[in-house]
mmCIF file of C-alpha atoms and ligand atoms in Angstrom:
data_model
loop_
_atom_site.group_PDB
_atom_site.id
_atom_site.type_symbol
_atom_site.label_atom_id
_atom_site.label_comp_id
_atom_site.label_asym_id
_atom_site.label_seq_id
_atom_site.Cartn_x
_atom_site.Cartn_y
_atom_site.Cartn_z
ATOM 1 C CA MET A 1 -90.246 72.945 -58.289
ATOM 2 C CA PHE A 2 -90.221 72.762 -54.502
ATOM 3 C CA ASN A 3 -90.830 69.474 -52.798
ATOM 4 C CA ASN A 4 -93.993 70.251 -50.822
ATOM 5 C CA ASN A 5 -93.123 67.796 -48.111
ATOM 6 C CA ARG A 6 -90.032 69.668 -47.047
ATOM 7 C CA ILE A 7 -90.454 72.221 -44.267
ATOM 8 C CA ARG A 8 -89.401 75.713 -45.180
ATOM 9 C CA ILE A 9 -88.039 77.802 -42.320
ATOM 10 C CA ALA A 10 -87.225 81.482 -42.861
ATOM 11 C CA MET A 11 -84.229 82.819 -40.963
ATOM 12 C CA GLN A 12 -82.169 86.004 -41.028
ATOM 13 C CA LYS A 13 -79.408 85.796 -43.636
ATOM 14 C CA THR A 14 -76.928 88.117 -41.950
ATOM 15 C CA GLY A 15 -77.338 90.066 -38.750
ATOM 16 C CA ARG A 16 -77.780 89.707 -35.050
ATOM 17 C CA LEU A 17 -80.052 86.655 -35.227
ATOM 18 C CA SER A 18 -78.386 84.691 -38.000
ATOM 19 C CA SER A 19 -75.615 82.826 -36.193
ATOM 20 C CA ASP A 20 -77.820 81.993 -33.177
ATOM 21 C CA SER A 21 -80.573 80.741 -35.502
ATOM 22 C CA ILE A 22 -78.181 78.459 -37.381
ATOM 23 C CA LYS A 23 -76.591 77.341 -34.108
ATOM 24 C CA LEU A 24 -80.024 76.381 -32.774
ATOM 25 C CA LEU A 25 -80.783 74.177 -35.772
ATOM 26 C CA THR A 26 -77.288 72.688 -35.680
ATOM 27 C CA SER A 27 -77.690 71.902 -31.961
ATOM 28 C CA CYS A 28 -80.907 70.101 -32.886
ATOM 29 C CA GLY A 29 -78.833 67.793 -35.104
ATOM 30 C CA ILE A 30 -79.907 69.402 -38.366
ATOM 31 C CA LYS A 31 -77.054 69.517 -40.856
ATOM 32 C CA ILE A 32 -77.596 72.589 -42.974
ATOM 33 C CA ASN A 33 -75.479 72.997 -46.057
ATOM 34 C CA LEU A 34 -74.476 76.645 -45.822
ATOM 35 C CA LYS A 35 -71.529 76.519 -48.189
ATOM 36 C CA GLN A 36 -72.920 78.801 -50.828
ATOM 37 C CA GLN A 37 -74.555 81.963 -49.478
ATOM 38 C CA LYS A 38 -77.768 81.305 -51.362
ATOM 39 C CA LEU A 39 -81.390 82.113 -50.590
ATOM 40 C CA ILE A 40 -82.109 78.474 -49.770
ATOM 41 C CA ALA A 41 -79.929 76.120 -47.740
ATOM 42 C CA PHE A 42 -80.951 72.454 -47.689
ATOM 43 C CA ALA A 43 -80.681 70.262 -44.618
ATOM 44 C CA GLU A 44 -78.912 67.006 -45.442
ATOM 45 C CA ASN A 45 -80.469 64.774 -42.825
ATOM 46 C CA MET A 46 -84.008 66.136 -42.357
ATOM 47 C CA PRO A 47 -86.727 67.363 -44.745
ATOM 48 C CA ILE A 48 -86.032 70.994 -43.835
ATOM 49 C CA ASP A 49 -84.955 73.888 -46.065
ATOM 50 C CA ALA A 50 -83.767 77.180 -44.614
ATOM 51 C CA MET A 51 -84.704 80.353 -46.506
ATOM 52 C CA LEU A 52 -82.109 83.007 -45.692
ATOM 53 C CA VAL A 53 -83.709 86.445 -45.918
ATOM 54 C CA ARG A 54 -83.786 89.890 -44.271
ATOM 55 C CA ASP A 55 -85.424 89.719 -40.857
ATOM 56 C CA ASP A 56 -88.079 92.249 -41.902
ATOM 57 C CA ASP A 57 -89.372 89.797 -44.538
ATOM 58 C CA ILE A 58 -89.818 86.868 -42.143
ATOM 59 C CA PRO A 59 -93.184 87.764 -40.507
ATOM 60 C CA GLY A 60 -94.813 88.385 -43.885
ATOM 61 C CA LEU A 61 -93.472 85.143 -45.378
ATOM 62 C CA VAL A 62 -95.036 83.216 -42.478
ATOM 63 C CA MET A 63 -98.314 85.200 -42.401
ATOM 64 C CA ASP A 64 -98.723 84.733 -46.157
ATOM 65 C CA GLY A 65 -98.022 81.003 -45.767
ATOM 66 C CA VAL A 66 -95.066 81.157 -48.152
ATOM 67 C CA VAL A 67 -92.931 79.367 -45.556
ATOM 68 C CA ASP A 68 -93.997 77.027 -42.741
ATOM 69 C CA LEU A 69 -91.763 78.355 -39.975
ATOM 70 C CA GLY A 70 -89.761 81.458 -39.143
ATOM 71 C CA ILE A 71 -87.233 82.571 -36.556
ATOM 72 C CA VAL A 72 -87.578 86.291 -35.925
ATOM 73 C CA GLY A 73 -87.455 88.948 -33.216
ATOM 74 C CA GLU A 74 -90.801 89.671 -31.563
ATOM 75 C CA ASN A 75 -90.187 93.377 -32.199
ATOM 76 C CA VAL A 76 -90.192 92.868 -35.979
ATOM 77 C CA LEU A 77 -93.043 90.356 -35.760
ATOM 78 C CA GLU A 78 -95.366 92.547 -33.702
ATOM 79 C CA GLU A 79 -94.580 95.646 -35.792
ATOM 80 C CA GLU A 80 -95.536 93.763 -38.961
ATOM 81 C CA ARG A 81 -98.671 92.327 -37.324
ATOM 82 C CA LEU A 82 -99.813 95.833 -36.351
ATOM 83 C CA ASN A 83 -98.896 97.119 -39.810
ATOM 84 C CA ARG A 84 -100.954 94.400 -41.487
ATOM 85 C CA ILE A 85 -103.898 95.014 -39.149
ATOM 86 C CA SER A 86 -103.804 98.684 -40.191
ATOM 87 C CA GLN A 87 -103.874 97.596 -43.834
ATOM 88 C CA ASN A 88 -106.529 94.930 -43.340
ATOM 89 C CA SER A 89 -104.232 92.205 -44.646
ATOM 90 C CA GLU A 90 -103.477 88.681 -43.413
ATOM 91 C CA HIS A 91 -101.719 88.874 -40.050
ATOM 92 C CA SER A 92 -102.182 85.506 -38.321
ATOM 93 C CA TYR A 93 -99.435 83.151 -37.196
ATOM 94 C CA VAL A 94 -98.760 80.784 -34.291
ATOM 95 C CA THR A 95 -95.906 81.216 -31.789
ATOM 96 C CA LEU A 96 -94.386 77.770 -31.253
ATOM 97 C CA THR A 97 -91.847 78.892 -28.682
ATOM 98 C CA ARG A 98 -89.917 81.922 -27.488
ATOM 99 C CA LEU A 99 -86.148 81.417 -27.834
ATOM 100 C CA ASP A 100 -83.149 82.227 -25.650
ATOM 101 C CA PHE A 101 -81.417 84.751 -27.907
ATOM 102 C CA GLY A 102 -82.038 88.081 -29.633
ATOM 103 C CA ILE A 103 -82.885 89.605 -26.287
ATOM 104 C CA CYS A 104 -83.324 93.360 -26.530
ATOM 105 C CA ARG A 105 -85.810 96.121 -25.791
ATOM 106 C CA LEU A 106 -87.414 98.877 -27.795
ATOM 107 C CA SER A 107 -86.947 102.047 -25.796
ATOM 108 C CA LEU A 108 -87.588 105.754 -25.900
ATOM 109 C CA ALA A 109 -84.485 107.881 -25.465
ATOM 110 C CA VAL A 110 -83.938 111.631 -25.295
ATOM 111 C CA PRO A 111 -80.787 113.778 -25.562
ATOM 112 C CA VAL A 112 -78.995 113.833 -22.200
ATOM 113 C CA ASN A 113 -79.348 117.607 -21.954
ATOM 114 C CA THR A 114 -83.161 117.417 -22.253
ATOM 115 C CA THR A 115 -85.291 117.738 -19.134
ATOM 116 C CA TYR A 116 -87.330 114.590 -18.738
ATOM 117 C CA THR A 117 -89.421 114.134 -15.649
ATOM 118 C CA HIS A 118 -92.411 112.082 -16.734
ATOM 119 C CA ILE A 119 -93.754 110.433 -19.860
ATOM 120 C CA ASN A 120 -95.788 113.611 -20.378
ATOM 121 C CA SER A 121 -92.479 115.288 -21.277
ATOM 122 C CA LEU A 122 -92.823 113.462 -24.608
ATOM 123 C CA LYS A 123 -96.114 115.181 -25.489
ATOM 124 C CA ASN A 124 -96.208 116.578 -29.021
ATOM 125 C CA ILE A 125 -92.520 116.070 -29.690
ATOM 126 C CA ARG A 126 -91.141 114.413 -32.833
ATOM 127 C CA ILE A 127 -89.820 110.883 -32.336
ATOM 128 C CA ALA A 128 -87.620 109.054 -34.847
ATOM 129 C CA THR A 129 -88.197 105.308 -35.112
ATOM 130 C CA SER A 130 -88.265 102.244 -37.353
ATOM 131 C CA TYR A 131 -91.181 100.913 -35.271
ATOM 132 C CA PRO A 132 -94.028 103.422 -35.768
ATOM 133 C CA HIS A 133 -96.830 100.976 -34.932
ATOM 134 C CA LEU A 134 -95.309 99.667 -31.693
ATOM 135 C CA LEU A 135 -94.551 103.238 -30.636
ATOM 136 C CA LYS A 136 -98.050 104.471 -31.461
ATOM 137 C CA LYS A 137 -99.690 101.578 -29.613
ATOM 138 C CA TYR A 138 -97.617 102.333 -26.522
ATOM 139 C CA LEU A 139 -98.110 106.100 -26.505
ATOM 140 C CA ASP A 140 -101.808 105.888 -27.447
ATOM 141 C CA LYS A 141 -102.366 103.767 -24.334
ATOM 142 C CA LYS A 142 -100.747 106.499 -22.274
ATOM 143 C CA ASN A 143 -102.703 109.209 -24.062
ATOM 144 C CA ILE A 144 -99.576 110.909 -25.366
ATOM 145 C CA SER A 145 -99.832 112.487 -28.793
ATOM 146 C CA PHE A 146 -96.614 112.740 -30.780
ATOM 147 C CA LYS A 147 -95.211 113.239 -34.278
ATOM 148 C CA SER A 148 -93.167 110.484 -35.816
ATOM 149 C CA CYS A 149 -90.181 110.513 -38.114
ATOM 150 C CA MET A 150 -89.842 107.154 -39.848
ATOM 151 C CA LEU A 151 -86.227 106.062 -40.354
ATOM 152 C CA ASN A 152 -85.041 102.584 -41.293
ATOM 153 C CA GLY A 153 -81.503 103.178 -40.089
ATOM 154 C CA SER A 154 -79.323 105.674 -38.200
ATOM 155 C CA VAL A 155 -82.206 106.399 -35.839
ATOM 156 C CA GLU A 156 -79.793 107.256 -33.028
ATOM 157 C CA VAL A 157 -78.325 110.224 -34.921
ATOM 158 C CA ALA A 158 -81.723 111.808 -35.654
ATOM 159 C CA PRO A 159 -81.775 114.183 -32.637
ATOM 160 C CA ARG A 160 -78.224 115.406 -33.331
ATOM 161 C CA ALA A 161 -79.101 115.865 -36.995
ATOM 162 C CA GLY A 162 -82.111 117.950 -36.018
ATOM 163 C CA LEU A 163 -84.580 115.454 -37.505
ATOM 164 C CA ALA A 164 -86.309 114.583 -34.239
ATOM 165 C CA ASP A 165 -86.460 115.456 -30.522
ATOM 166 C CA ALA A 166 -86.275 111.876 -29.289
ATOM 167 C CA ILE A 167 -85.890 108.335 -30.600
ATOM 168 C CA CYS A 168 -87.555 104.986 -30.114
ATOM 169 C CA ASP A 169 -85.030 102.297 -30.974
ATOM 170 C CA LEU A 170 -83.685 98.877 -29.995
ATOM 171 C CA VAL A 171 -81.355 98.806 -27.026
ATOM 172 C CA SER A 172 -79.387 95.986 -25.470
ATOM 173 C CA THR A 173 -76.486 97.410 -23.465
ATOM 174 C CA GLY A 174 -77.208 101.100 -23.945
ATOM 175 C CA ALA A 175 -73.686 101.759 -25.292
ATOM 176 C CA THR A 176 -74.963 103.102 -28.635
ATOM 177 C CA LEU A 177 -77.319 105.492 -26.881
ATOM 178 C CA GLU A 178 -74.532 106.756 -24.658
ATOM 179 C CA ALA A 179 -72.209 107.200 -27.623
ATOM 180 C CA ASN A 180 -74.853 109.375 -29.239
ATOM 181 C CA GLY A 181 -75.572 111.515 -26.184
ATOM 182 C CA LEU A 182 -78.942 109.890 -25.512
ATOM 183 C CA ARG A 183 -80.610 108.691 -22.316
ATOM 184 C CA GLU A 184 -83.086 105.798 -22.154
ATOM 185 C CA VAL A 185 -86.289 106.974 -20.470
ATOM 186 C CA GLN A 186 -89.023 104.387 -21.148
ATOM 187 C CA VAL A 187 -89.132 100.781 -22.290
ATOM 188 C CA VAL A 188 -91.784 100.401 -24.996
ATOM 189 C CA TYR A 189 -91.470 96.689 -25.796
ATOM 190 C CA ARG A 190 -89.366 93.778 -24.505
ATOM 191 C CA SER A 191 -88.302 91.374 -27.202
ATOM 192 C CA ARG A 192 -86.504 88.125 -27.914
ATOM 193 C CA ALA A 193 -86.319 85.804 -30.892
ATOM 194 C CA CYS A 194 -89.168 83.351 -31.344
ATOM 195 C CA LEU A 195 -90.092 80.438 -33.553
ATOM 196 C CA ILE A 196 -93.373 80.947 -35.359
ATOM 197 C CA SER A 197 -95.424 78.862 -37.725
ATOM 198 C CA LYS A 198 -98.031 79.675 -40.345
ATOM 199 C CA ASN A 199 -101.610 79.462 -39.212
ATOM 200 C CA GLY A 200 -103.062 77.443 -42.084
ATOM 201 C CA ASP A 201 -103.256 73.698 -42.678
ATOM 202 C CA ILE A 202 -99.986 71.833 -42.387
ATOM 203 C CA ASN A 203 -99.994 68.231 -43.637
ATOM 204 C CA THR A 204 -99.441 65.310 -41.271
ATOM 205 C CA ASP A 205 -95.933 64.502 -42.533
ATOM 206 C CA LYS A 206 -94.798 68.063 -41.996
ATOM 207 C CA LYS A 207 -96.488 68.239 -38.599
ATOM 208 C CA GLU A 208 -94.539 65.179 -37.519
ATOM 209 C CA VAL A 209 -91.244 66.838 -38.493
ATOM 210 C CA ILE A 210 -92.256 70.073 -36.751
ATOM 211 C CA ASN A 211 -93.121 68.158 -33.561
ATOM 212 C CA LYS A 212 -89.762 66.398 -33.687
ATOM 213 C CA LEU A 213 -88.007 69.739 -34.206
ATOM 214 C CA MET A 214 -89.933 71.312 -31.320
ATOM 215 C CA THR A 215 -88.975 68.502 -28.935
ATOM 216 C CA ARG A 216 -85.323 68.963 -29.888
ATOM 217 C CA ILE A 217 -85.446 72.779 -29.614
ATOM 218 C CA LYS A 218 -86.999 72.599 -26.157
ATOM 219 C CA GLY A 219 -84.298 70.101 -25.126
ATOM 220 C CA VAL A 220 -81.518 72.344 -26.465
ATOM 221 C CA ILE A 221 -82.896 75.414 -24.683
ATOM 222 C CA LYS A 222 -83.334 73.510 -21.419
ATOM 223 C CA ALA A 223 -79.751 72.220 -21.630
ATOM 224 C CA ARG A 224 -78.466 75.775 -22.129
ATOM 225 C CA GLU A 225 -80.348 77.226 -19.136
HETATM 226 P P1 LIG B 1 -81.600 92.811 -41.860
HETATM 227 O O1 LIG B 1 -80.465 93.131 -42.764
HETATM 228 O O2 LIG B 1 -81.891 91.334 -41.803
HETATM 229 O O3 LIG B 1 -82.826 93.646 -42.102
HETATM 230 P P2 LIG B 1 -81.294 94.410 -39.430
HETATM 231 O O4 LIG B 1 -80.127 95.313 -39.586
HETATM 232 O O5 LIG B 1 -82.671 94.940 -39.578
HETATM 233 O O6 LIG B 1 -81.063 93.141 -40.373
HETATM 234 P P3 LIG B 1 -80.175 93.344 -36.939
HETATM 235 O O7 LIG B 1 -79.450 94.531 -36.402
HETATM 236 O O8 LIG B 1 -79.375 92.214 -37.473
HETATM 237 O O9 LIG B 1 -81.311 93.756 -37.993
HETATM 238 O O10 LIG B 1 -81.138 92.824 -35.767
HETATM 239 C C1 LIG B 1 -82.006 91.761 -35.981
HETATM 240 C C2 LIG B 1 -82.834 91.537 -34.736
HETATM 241 O O11 LIG B 1 -81.993 91.165 -33.654
HETATM 242 C C3 LIG B 1 -83.585 92.746 -34.205
HETATM 243 O O12 LIG B 1 -84.797 93.003 -34.877
HETATM 244 C C4 LIG B 1 -83.836 92.323 -32.767
HETATM 245 O O13 LIG B 1 -84.908 91.407 -32.679
HETATM 246 C C5 LIG B 1 -82.551 91.594 -32.416
HETATM 247 N N1 LIG B 1 -81.581 92.491 -31.765
HETATM 248 C C6 LIG B 1 -81.376 93.793 -31.976
HETATM 249 N N2 LIG B 1 -80.398 94.287 -31.214
HETATM 250 C C7 LIG B 1 -79.948 93.265 -30.507
HETATM 251 C C8 LIG B 1 -78.915 93.116 -29.570
HETATM 252 N N3 LIG B 1 -78.150 94.124 -29.208
HETATM 253 N N4 LIG B 1 -78.689 91.892 -29.067
HETATM 254 C C9 LIG B 1 -79.431 90.854 -29.449
HETATM 255 N N5 LIG B 1 -80.445 90.936 -30.353
HETATM 256 C C10 LIG B 1 -80.701 92.110 -30.870
HETATM 257 ZN ZN1 LIG B 2 -84.132 94.311 -40.678
#
């Protein structure tokens, strides 16, 4: 059984956030035993266990109180929060701090040969995305109705494949958009990685460790500025 006094922190197993997440903990002096690529990696010198999972699972694990902490992109976090609100399920969490990595934006992009003058150009078109709730929230505010095409991958090829007229996807440099003949036209959501905690009761011993971790994380981020 799990030792209830150890803090469980969910982090991305492999992907764009994984090495920065591990590096952050390592810089805080936490020695994580990552030798075997297992679901759980134990810290040797602090009562902390890292759960290595897909990033999409992290918000739910925290909101359900299965883990105490999580490091995840705000894009994935906010999408899951909106999803859970729409399903009337548990969606609370606490942001402990925003982090200095995983910086990207969720943007609308159209094929370069499309005429785009104003956001109204998007009216009633079909938009491919993995973030239907964030997209809907943004376009609802602007009073733009649209059709969505939900894709969990290869969103950028959807217009070329004739599946959609535009896309709403994560962008950092814009190179992928350019390579796919797309032009960024609106930023929907600006995101970075953040450290979140569950909203329920956390015992005093764990709170002490979390406070210690927070002090170290803030110090590490400050030193990197
Ligand atoms: P998983 O297999 O865990 O589901 P994934 O393929 O969904 O991974 P990644 O591509 O590894 O996800 O991206 C993880 C997160 O990294 C994104 O949700 C976003 O918060 C952030 N991110 C995305 N693109 C970039 C980028 N170019 N630079 C930095 N961070 C990014
Ligand atoms: Zn993912």
